[in-house]
Short mmCIF file of C-alpha atoms in Angstrom, two decimals:
data_model
loop_
_atom_site.label_atom_id
_atom_site.label_comp_id
_atom_site.label_asym_id
_atom_site.label_seq_id
_atom_site.Cartn_x
_atom_site.Cartn_y
_atom_site.Cartn_z
CA MET A 294 110.70 106.15 150.56
CA SER A 295 111.50 107.48 147.20
CA GLU A 296 111.31 111.02 146.08
CA LEU A 297 108.74 110.37 143.39
CA ILE A 298 106.35 107.74 142.29
CA HIS A 299 105.59 106.81 138.70
CA GLN A 300 104.38 109.96 136.93
CA LYS A 301 101.08 108.33 136.00
CA ALA A 302 100.05 108.06 139.65
CA LEU A 303 97.05 110.10 140.65
CA PHE A 304 97.96 110.67 144.27
CA ALA A 305 101.31 112.34 144.71
CA MET A 306 100.45 112.17 148.41
CA THR A 307 101.86 108.68 148.43
CA LEU A 308 105.45 109.90 148.65
CA PRO A 309 107.00 111.84 151.44
CA ILE A 310 109.25 114.58 150.12
CA VAL A 311 109.66 118.20 151.01
CA VAL A 312 110.92 120.68 148.43
CA SER A 313 112.07 123.99 149.76
CA ALA A 314 109.82 126.88 148.79
CA ARG A 315 112.42 129.59 149.12
CA ARG A 316 112.72 132.20 146.37
CA ARG A 317 109.87 130.84 144.33
CA ALA A 318 106.18 130.18 144.58
CA PRO A 319 105.29 127.66 147.31
CA VAL A 320 104.79 124.08 146.21
CA ILE A 321 102.57 121.64 148.04
CA ALA A 322 104.90 118.97 149.37
CA VAL A 323 103.14 115.95 147.96
CA ALA A 324 102.73 117.54 144.54
CA ALA A 325 106.28 118.82 144.65
CA ALA A 326 107.44 115.26 144.32
CA LEU A 327 106.19 115.40 140.75
CA ALA A 328 108.19 118.54 140.07
CA ILE A 329 111.47 117.73 141.74
CA ALA A 330 112.39 114.28 140.45
CA ALA A 331 110.60 111.62 138.49
CA ILE A 332 112.44 108.66 139.88
CA GLY A 333 109.95 105.85 139.47
CA GLY A 334 111.15 102.87 137.55
CA ALA A 335 109.46 104.18 134.42
CA ALA A 336 111.71 107.19 134.55
CA ARG A 337 115.21 105.76 134.50
CA ALA A 338 118.15 106.80 132.43
CA THR A 339 118.97 104.61 129.50
CA SER A 340 122.30 103.78 127.96
CA GLY A 341 122.26 106.95 125.83
CA PRO A 342 124.61 109.44 127.51
CA ALA A 343 128.26 108.56 128.09
CA VAL A 344 128.43 108.48 131.89
CA ALA A 345 131.66 109.02 133.82
CA ASP A 346 131.85 107.96 137.47
CA PHE A 347 134.82 108.47 139.81
CA LYS A 348 135.69 109.05 143.46
CA LEU A 349 137.92 111.66 145.02
CA ALA A 350 140.49 110.76 147.67
CA ASN A 351 138.13 111.97 150.42
CA GLY A 352 135.43 109.51 149.34
CA LEU A 353 133.16 111.88 147.40
CA GLU A 354 131.56 110.16 144.42
CA VAL A 355 131.21 112.25 141.25
CA VAL A 356 129.05 111.38 138.24
CA VAL A 357 129.25 113.27 134.95
CA LEU A 358 126.47 113.24 132.32
CA PRO A 359 127.68 115.17 129.27
CA ASP A 360 124.99 117.01 127.29
CA HIS A 361 126.35 119.56 124.82
CA ARG A 362 123.09 120.85 123.38
CA ALA A 363 123.17 124.05 125.42
CA PRO A 364 125.96 125.89 127.30
CA VAL A 365 124.47 125.20 130.75
CA VAL A 366 125.07 122.72 133.54
CA THR A 367 123.01 121.23 136.33
CA HIS A 368 125.11 120.73 139.45
CA MET A 369 123.64 118.62 142.24
CA ILE A 370 124.95 117.32 145.52
CA TRP A 371 123.12 114.47 147.25
CA TYR A 372 123.78 113.69 150.90
CA LYS A 373 123.01 110.14 151.95
CA VAL A 374 120.88 111.22 154.87
CA GLY A 375 117.18 111.92 155.16
CA ALA A 376 114.21 111.76 157.46
CA ALA A 377 114.68 108.04 158.09
CA ASP A 378 118.06 108.77 159.67
CA GLU A 379 116.75 111.18 162.30
CA THR A 380 117.00 110.52 166.01
CA PRO A 381 113.64 109.27 167.32
CA GLY A 382 111.71 112.18 168.79
CA LYS A 383 113.28 114.72 166.43
CA SER A 384 111.27 114.18 163.26
CA GLY A 385 111.61 116.91 160.66
CA LEU A 386 115.26 117.54 161.57
CA ALA A 387 116.67 116.62 158.15
CA HIS A 388 114.29 119.07 156.47
CA TYR A 389 114.97 121.78 159.05
CA LEU A 390 118.72 121.46 158.41
CA GLU A 391 118.10 121.69 154.67
CA HIS A 392 116.56 125.12 155.28
CA LEU A 393 119.44 126.17 157.51
CA MET A 394 122.04 125.20 154.91
CA PHE A 395 121.17 128.48 153.17
CA LYS A 396 122.17 130.60 156.18
CA GLY A 397 125.80 130.99 155.24
CA THR A 398 129.33 130.16 156.32
CA GLN A 399 132.19 132.21 157.68
CA LYS A 400 133.63 132.50 154.17
CA ASN A 401 130.28 133.16 152.48
CA PRO A 402 127.98 134.67 155.11
CA GLY A 403 124.22 135.05 154.86
CA ASP A 404 122.79 134.63 151.40
CA THR A 405 126.05 135.23 149.52
CA PHE A 406 125.71 131.89 147.74
CA SER A 407 122.14 132.54 146.63
CA GLN A 408 122.94 136.05 145.50
CA ALA A 409 125.79 134.73 143.37
CA VAL A 410 123.45 132.25 141.69
CA ALA A 411 120.87 134.95 141.02
CA ALA A 412 123.49 137.37 139.65
CA ILE A 413 124.38 134.98 136.82
CA GLY A 414 120.76 134.16 136.01
CA GLY A 415 120.93 130.72 137.59
CA GLN A 416 118.38 128.64 139.46
CA GLU A 417 118.78 126.84 142.77
CA ASN A 418 116.78 124.90 145.30
CA ALA A 419 116.89 121.94 147.64
CA PHE A 420 114.80 118.96 148.70
CA THR A 421 114.54 116.42 151.48
CA ALA A 422 113.27 112.85 151.32
CA SER A 423 113.39 109.85 153.61
CA ASP A 424 116.76 108.64 152.32
CA TYR A 425 118.57 111.74 151.05
CA THR A 426 118.86 115.50 151.04
CA GLY A 427 119.82 117.35 147.88
CA PHE A 428 120.89 120.79 146.71
CA PHE A 429 121.17 121.94 143.11
CA GLN A 430 122.00 124.83 140.81
CA ARG A 431 121.45 125.26 137.08
CA VAL A 432 123.89 127.82 135.72
CA PRO A 433 125.96 128.77 132.64
CA ARG A 434 128.72 126.23 132.15
CA GLU A 435 131.55 128.65 132.95
CA HIS A 436 130.25 129.01 136.53
CA LEU A 437 130.37 125.32 137.45
CA LYS A 438 133.59 125.56 139.45
CA GLU A 439 132.18 128.54 141.35
CA MET A 440 129.12 126.50 142.33
CA MET A 441 131.32 123.62 143.42
CA ALA A 442 133.37 125.97 145.59
CA PHE A 443 130.24 127.30 147.30
CA GLU A 444 128.88 123.81 147.97
CA ALA A 445 132.26 122.54 149.18
CA ASP A 446 132.39 125.46 151.60
CA ARG A 447 128.99 124.79 153.14
CA MET A 448 129.58 121.02 153.26
CA THR A 449 131.46 121.50 156.56
CA GLY A 450 131.57 125.28 157.09
CA LEU A 451 127.97 126.08 158.02
CA VAL A 452 127.64 128.65 160.83
CA LEU A 453 124.51 128.41 162.96
CA THR A 454 123.26 130.42 165.92
CA ASP A 455 119.95 130.56 167.71
CA ALA A 456 119.32 134.01 166.23
CA VAL A 457 119.63 132.54 162.72
CA ALA A 458 117.89 129.23 163.31
CA ARG A 459 114.86 130.21 165.38
CA PRO A 460 113.14 132.38 162.72
CA GLU A 461 113.65 129.62 160.16
CA LEU A 462 111.78 127.20 162.41
CA SER A 463 108.75 129.45 162.07
CA VAL A 464 109.11 129.18 158.29
CA VAL A 465 109.21 125.39 158.55
CA LEU A 466 106.12 125.32 160.75
CA GLU A 467 104.22 127.49 158.30
CA GLU A 468 105.33 125.16 155.53
CA LEU A 469 103.95 122.27 157.55
CA ASN A 470 100.63 124.10 157.83
CA MET A 471 100.51 124.67 154.08
CA ARG A 472 101.55 121.19 153.04
CA VAL A 473 99.80 119.03 155.62
CA ALA A 474 97.44 120.85 157.97
CA ASN A 475 95.59 122.43 155.03
CA ASN A 476 95.60 119.26 152.92
CA PRO A 477 93.37 116.36 154.04
CA GLY A 478 94.89 114.09 151.41
CA ALA A 479 98.37 114.69 152.82
CA GLN A 480 97.08 114.01 156.32
CA LEU A 481 95.65 110.69 155.20
CA ALA A 482 98.92 109.80 153.48
CA GLU A 483 100.82 110.46 156.71
CA GLN A 484 98.46 108.23 158.65
CA MET A 485 98.69 105.48 156.06
CA ASP A 486 102.50 105.52 156.06
CA ALA A 487 102.49 105.45 159.85
CA SER A 488 100.30 102.33 159.63
CA LEU A 489 102.14 100.64 156.76
CA TYR A 490 105.58 100.78 158.36
CA LEU A 491 105.22 99.24 161.78
CA ASN A 492 108.85 99.51 162.82
CA HIS A 493 110.88 101.13 160.07
CA PRO A 494 111.47 104.92 160.26
CA TYR A 495 109.70 105.41 156.93
CA HIS A 496 106.65 105.69 159.17
CA ARG A 497 107.76 109.23 160.05
CA PRO A 498 106.71 112.07 157.73
CA VAL A 499 109.63 113.83 156.07
CA ILE A 500 108.40 117.22 157.18
CA GLY A 501 108.01 115.83 160.70
CA TRP A 502 105.32 115.56 163.34
CA ARG A 503 104.36 119.06 164.38
CA HIS A 504 104.79 118.55 168.14
CA GLU A 505 108.36 117.40 167.54
CA VAL A 506 109.24 120.02 164.94
CA GLU A 507 108.21 122.76 167.36
CA LYS A 508 110.97 121.67 169.75
CA LEU A 509 113.84 121.56 167.26
CA ASN A 510 116.71 124.00 167.74
CA TYR A 511 120.01 124.97 166.13
CA GLU A 512 121.96 122.62 168.40
CA ASP A 513 119.92 119.66 167.09
CA ALA A 514 120.55 120.79 163.51
CA LEU A 515 124.26 121.37 164.06
CA ALA A 516 124.78 117.94 165.63
CA PHE A 517 122.92 116.31 162.73
CA TYR A 518 124.98 118.31 160.25
CA GLN A 519 128.28 117.35 161.83
CA ARG A 520 127.25 113.72 161.91
CA PHE A 521 126.16 113.30 158.30
CA TYR A 522 127.44 116.09 156.05
CA SER A 523 130.79 114.92 154.75
CA PRO A 524 132.31 114.23 151.32
CA ASN A 525 132.40 110.48 151.93
CA ASN A 526 128.64 110.55 152.55
CA ALA A 527 127.70 112.46 149.40
CA VAL A 528 127.36 112.16 145.64
CA VAL A 529 127.88 115.02 143.18
CA VAL A 530 126.13 114.76 139.83
CA VAL A 531 126.92 117.17 137.00
CA ALA A 532 124.89 117.11 133.80
CA GLY A 533 125.37 119.46 130.89
CA ASP A 534 127.91 121.05 128.61
CA VAL A 535 131.01 119.62 130.28
CA THR A 536 133.57 116.88 129.86
CA PRO A 537 134.54 114.38 132.55
CA ALA A 538 138.08 115.77 132.59
CA GLU A 539 136.82 119.30 133.26
CA VAL A 540 134.52 118.16 136.05
CA LYS A 541 137.20 116.04 137.68
CA ALA A 542 139.68 118.91 137.70
CA ASP A 543 137.11 121.33 139.16
CA ALA A 544 135.93 118.78 141.74
CA GLU A 545 139.46 118.05 142.93
CA ALA A 546 140.17 121.79 143.21
CA THR A 547 137.08 122.42 145.32
CA TYR A 548 135.47 119.39 146.93
CA GLY A 549 138.81 117.59 147.05
CA LYS A 550 140.04 120.04 149.69
CA VAL A 551 137.30 119.05 152.16
CA ALA A 552 138.35 116.42 154.68
CA ASP A 553 135.90 113.63 155.44
CA ARG A 554 134.53 113.69 158.97
CA THR A 555 132.22 110.69 159.21
CA ALA A 556 132.99 107.02 159.61
CA GLY A 557 130.84 106.11 156.62
CA GLY A 558 129.58 102.58 156.15
CA PRO A 559 126.07 101.24 155.52
CA ARG A 560 123.10 102.79 157.26
CA GLN A 561 121.61 100.44 159.84
CA ARG A 562 117.88 100.88 160.42
CA PRO A 563 115.14 98.89 162.14
CA THR A 564 113.43 96.41 159.86
CA GLU A 565 109.79 95.45 159.49
CA PRO A 566 108.44 92.47 161.40
CA ILE A 567 106.24 89.91 159.69
CA GLN A 568 102.99 91.71 158.96
CA ASP A 569 99.96 89.51 159.62
CA ALA A 570 97.05 91.93 159.74
CA PRO A 571 95.65 94.37 157.17
CA ARG A 572 95.10 97.87 158.50
CA ARG A 573 92.43 100.45 157.71
CA VAL A 574 92.47 104.21 158.14
CA THR A 575 89.58 106.62 157.62
CA LEU A 576 90.16 110.37 157.60
CA ALA A 577 87.11 112.63 157.64
CA ASP A 578 87.43 116.35 156.93
CA PRO A 579 84.69 118.80 155.88
CA ARG A 580 87.09 120.26 153.27
CA VAL A 581 87.11 117.01 151.28
CA GLU A 582 85.39 117.58 147.93
CA GLN A 583 86.21 114.23 146.32
CA PRO A 584 86.18 111.06 148.44
CA SER A 585 88.72 108.40 147.57
CA VAL A 586 89.96 104.98 148.51
CA SER A 587 93.61 104.02 148.30
CA ARG A 588 95.72 101.11 149.42
CA TYR A 589 99.44 100.79 150.06
CA TYR A 590 101.21 97.43 149.97
CA LEU A 591 104.61 96.93 151.55
CA ALA A 592 106.97 96.07 148.69
CA PRO A 593 110.69 95.82 147.98
CA SER A 594 112.66 98.75 146.65
CA SER A 595 114.84 98.54 143.58
CA THR A 596 117.77 98.18 145.99
CA THR A 597 116.34 95.36 148.10
CA ALA A 598 114.30 93.45 145.49
CA LYS A 599 115.45 90.18 144.00
CA PRO A 600 116.78 90.41 140.42
CA GLY A 601 113.92 91.30 138.08
CA GLU A 602 111.39 91.73 140.88
CA SER A 603 111.16 95.52 140.99
CA GLU A 604 110.96 95.68 137.20
CA ALA A 605 108.07 93.19 137.27
CA LEU A 606 106.26 95.37 139.81
CA GLU A 607 106.86 98.40 137.60
CA VAL A 608 105.31 96.59 134.65
CA LEU A 609 102.39 95.55 136.84
CA ALA A 610 101.79 99.15 137.91
CA ASN A 611 101.87 100.23 134.28
CA VAL A 612 99.36 97.55 133.27
CA LEU A 613 96.98 98.70 135.97
CA SER A 614 97.44 102.45 135.35
CA GLY A 615 96.44 105.01 132.77
CA ALA A 616 93.47 105.39 130.47
CA ASN A 617 94.21 101.99 128.95
CA GLY A 618 95.00 100.36 132.28
CA ARG A 619 92.91 97.62 133.79
CA LEU A 620 91.74 99.64 136.75
CA TYR A 621 90.51 102.59 134.69
CA ARG A 622 88.89 100.38 132.07
CA THR A 623 87.11 98.25 134.65
CA LEU A 624 86.08 100.80 137.27
CA VAL A 625 85.48 103.84 135.07
CA LEU A 626 84.50 102.54 131.64
CA ASP A 627 82.99 99.10 132.24
CA LYS A 628 81.38 99.27 135.67
CA GLY A 629 80.96 103.04 135.83
CA VAL A 630 81.61 103.21 139.58
CA ALA A 631 84.62 105.55 139.57
CA LEU A 632 85.80 108.84 138.11
CA ASN A 633 89.40 107.73 138.11
CA ALA A 634 91.52 104.77 139.16
CA GLY A 635 95.12 103.70 138.87
CA ALA A 636 98.21 102.27 140.47
CA PHE A 637 101.81 103.18 141.22
CA TYR A 638 105.01 101.57 142.38
CA SER A 639 107.52 103.60 144.38
CA ASP A 640 110.82 101.77 144.16
CA THR A 641 113.66 104.27 144.60
CA ALA A 642 114.44 103.78 148.27
CA LEU A 643 117.22 102.38 150.40
CA ASP A 644 115.08 99.86 152.25
CA TYR A 645 111.39 99.36 151.39
CA GLY A 646 109.27 100.32 148.42
CA LYS A 647 105.53 100.76 148.19
CA PHE A 648 102.93 99.55 145.70
CA GLY A 649 99.64 101.39 145.65
CA VAL A 650 96.21 101.44 144.04
CA PHE A 651 93.57 104.14 144.24
CA ALA A 652 90.17 105.19 142.97
CA ALA A 653 87.76 108.10 143.25
CA PRO A 654 84.08 107.06 143.24
CA LYS A 655 81.36 108.62 141.17
CA PRO A 656 78.83 110.69 143.11
CA GLY A 657 76.45 108.40 144.93
CA VAL A 658 78.73 105.36 144.78
CA LYS A 659 79.93 103.98 148.13
CA LEU A 660 83.62 103.65 148.81
CA GLN A 661 83.04 100.01 149.73
CA THR A 662 81.68 99.38 146.23
CA VAL A 663 84.74 100.95 144.63
CA GLU A 664 87.08 99.08 146.94
CA ALA A 665 85.41 95.79 146.02
CA ALA A 666 85.87 96.62 142.34
CA LEU A 667 89.55 97.38 142.95
CA ASP A 668 89.98 94.06 144.71
CA SER A 669 88.26 92.22 141.89
CA VAL A 670 90.76 93.55 139.35
CA LEU A 671 93.71 92.70 141.57
CA GLN A 672 92.46 89.20 142.26
CA ASP A 673 92.05 88.59 138.54
CA VAL A 674 95.69 89.56 137.93
CA ILE A 675 96.82 87.37 140.81
CA ALA A 676 94.84 84.41 139.50
CA HIS A 677 95.39 84.74 135.76
CA GLY A 678 98.27 87.17 135.25
CA ILE A 679 98.43 89.67 132.38
CA THR A 680 98.10 89.21 128.64
CA ALA A 681 100.93 89.25 126.11
CA ASP A 682 99.58 92.49 124.66
CA GLU A 683 99.52 94.14 128.09
CA LEU A 684 103.06 93.01 128.76
CA ASP A 685 104.39 94.33 125.46
CA ARG A 686 102.55 97.63 125.75
CA ALA A 687 103.77 98.21 129.31
CA LYS A 688 107.39 97.45 128.49
CA THR A 689 107.30 99.65 125.40
CA ASP A 690 105.76 102.47 127.43
CA LEU A 691 108.32 102.24 130.23
CA VAL A 692 111.34 102.07 127.95
CA ALA A 693 110.00 104.94 125.81
CA ASP A 694 109.59 107.07 128.93
CA ALA A 695 113.22 106.43 129.78
CA VAL A 696 114.39 107.33 126.28
CA TYR A 697 112.38 110.55 126.06
CA ALA A 698 113.53 111.60 129.52
CA GLN A 699 117.08 112.05 128.28
CA ASP A 700 115.95 115.33 126.74
CA ASN A 701 116.16 116.97 130.18
CA GLN A 702 119.63 117.18 131.69
CA ALA A 703 118.28 118.11 135.12
CA THR A 704 116.02 115.06 135.14
CA LEU A 705 118.94 112.81 134.26
CA ALA A 706 120.95 114.28 137.12
CA ARG A 707 118.08 113.64 139.51
CA TRP A 708 117.66 110.02 138.44
CA TYR A 709 121.30 109.20 138.87
CA GLY A 710 121.54 111.09 142.15
CA ALA A 711 118.50 109.45 143.71
CA GLY A 712 119.55 106.00 142.58
CA LEU A 713 123.10 106.36 143.87
CA ALA A 714 121.89 107.85 147.16
CA THR A 715 119.71 104.80 147.74
CA GLY A 716 122.20 102.05 147.05
CA GLU A 717 122.14 101.56 143.28
CA THR A 718 125.17 101.75 141.03
CA VAL A 719 125.67 103.63 137.77
CA ASP A 720 125.65 100.33 135.88
CA GLN A 721 122.34 99.30 137.46
CA ILE A 722 120.73 102.60 136.56
CA ARG A 723 121.95 102.38 132.98
CA ALA A 724 120.82 98.77 132.66
CA TRP A 725 117.24 99.46 133.73
CA PRO A 726 115.68 99.53 130.21
CA ASP A 727 117.24 96.15 129.39
CA ASP A 728 116.00 94.78 132.70
CA VAL A 729 112.48 95.93 131.83
CA ARG A 730 112.68 94.31 128.42
CA ALA A 731 113.56 91.02 130.13
CA VAL A 732 110.38 90.95 132.27
CA THR A 733 108.01 88.08 131.49
CA ALA A 734 104.29 87.69 132.07
CA ASP A 735 105.04 84.93 134.58
CA ALA A 736 107.32 87.26 136.52
CA VAL A 737 104.56 89.89 136.71
CA ARG A 738 102.01 87.30 137.89
CA ASP A 739 104.44 85.97 140.51
CA ALA A 740 105.19 89.46 141.78
CA ALA A 741 101.47 90.20 142.07
CA ARG A 742 100.85 86.96 143.94
CA HIS A 743 103.65 87.58 146.39
CA TRP A 744 103.43 91.31 147.04
CA LEU A 745 99.72 92.10 146.68
CA ASP A 746 99.10 90.47 150.03
CA VAL A 747 96.45 92.33 151.97
CA ARG A 748 98.08 91.29 155.24
CA ARG A 749 100.95 93.63 154.35
CA SER A 750 98.73 96.57 153.45
CA VAL A 751 96.85 99.58 154.71
CA THR A 752 93.64 100.82 153.10
CA GLY A 753 92.67 104.47 153.44
CA TYR A 754 89.33 106.20 153.04
CA LEU A 755 89.20 109.95 152.51
CA VAL A 756 85.71 111.30 153.26
CA LYS A 757 83.93 114.52 154.09
CA ASN A 758 82.29 113.11 157.20
CA LEU A 759 82.05 109.77 158.90
CA GLN A 760 79.07 107.63 158.05
CA PRO A 761 78.40 104.51 160.13
CA GLU A 762 79.46 102.25 157.25
CA GLU A 763 82.73 104.16 156.81
CA ASN A 764 83.75 104.13 160.46
CA ARG A 765 85.57 100.84 160.05
CA SER A 766 89.13 101.78 160.93
#
């Protein structure tokens, strides 16, 4: 699963990601996806910045995104490992290790790294998703090499003991309480993902199942670390007031000294069987103030889709979303059965993507009524496609989002990092706006007909209490 869905999506709960809450105010995991990286197709880098891409002798890929408007840099390292790579029975391990990566090395013990970032007025954090784990710093440009040296040191030099790791597990469990146990929407999202992915490890929550997280220990984390954290399994992205030559010299002087320790190669994961039966999930919780209905469809990712297919799904999501989208116009304005409605397409993933629709009913309106209205809109698109005006407006909107997004160097770094960590190339990321422009109305209709198949879906109801008519799961 990708780190973030299209920014217009109402329910951030649809994406599993955990952003570390250290040294700043806590962030709810599902909403944190919106803050950490807008990676949906509508938020792709365009051909604006001059991008440099090279590999060191140890296999580390380095991408440079020059931006000379301010004397700062964003330095990110993306490891090609996430929750979907965990050993069965040890869910939450990738996220637990992310926390432990801040515990220090022999060369830089304890919080030496973090204190160095704070001393120069920098910012740092980390995040875990199904397909990758990332760490980043935003600092004055003259401190880039220092940040690289710190990250190169902890790439293979992490020191862990039970005395260090056990207290951090309590932090992770409290984070799980905050993000999931206290959030009915997040609980429903977990159950829906577990139902959507019958065999693929995307069915595991990134933060983990509590009963498995409780049993994790430093030996589990250390083994996972030694297996996956290596220069030939990582991508470094630097955006800011730098030149490719400067970055290459600094990278070779720091990261270049780290020997690779993994075999590398493609990640092999279980695949989904043919899905023949729609699934339904109802979650009732007295804390629910606004009922909702949502549906996830199994879909291809930008990595696994056929040429033009993921872009067509992105256009489709745009047509259905927003105040001018078909779902809002039909359910909220025309029929008056919902307070909100929309769609999203999550495509930045190594294996499978996810297409979703959602709606929140008006008081007194049954969820079944809203669901029927959702289905009516989808069936109309499947049968008749979209109009030329809808197509043009969606493509203009998506490309404009990509252009405007270049104003944020950190966002650019995140887009490139997430794309590269999930199997895309620099050229594919840069070509995305042109690929969107090439989408036709027929391609959108065909994508809707093929992928909006209820047999490959799960529908979720979020309610305050179970009524007989809602107990259908």
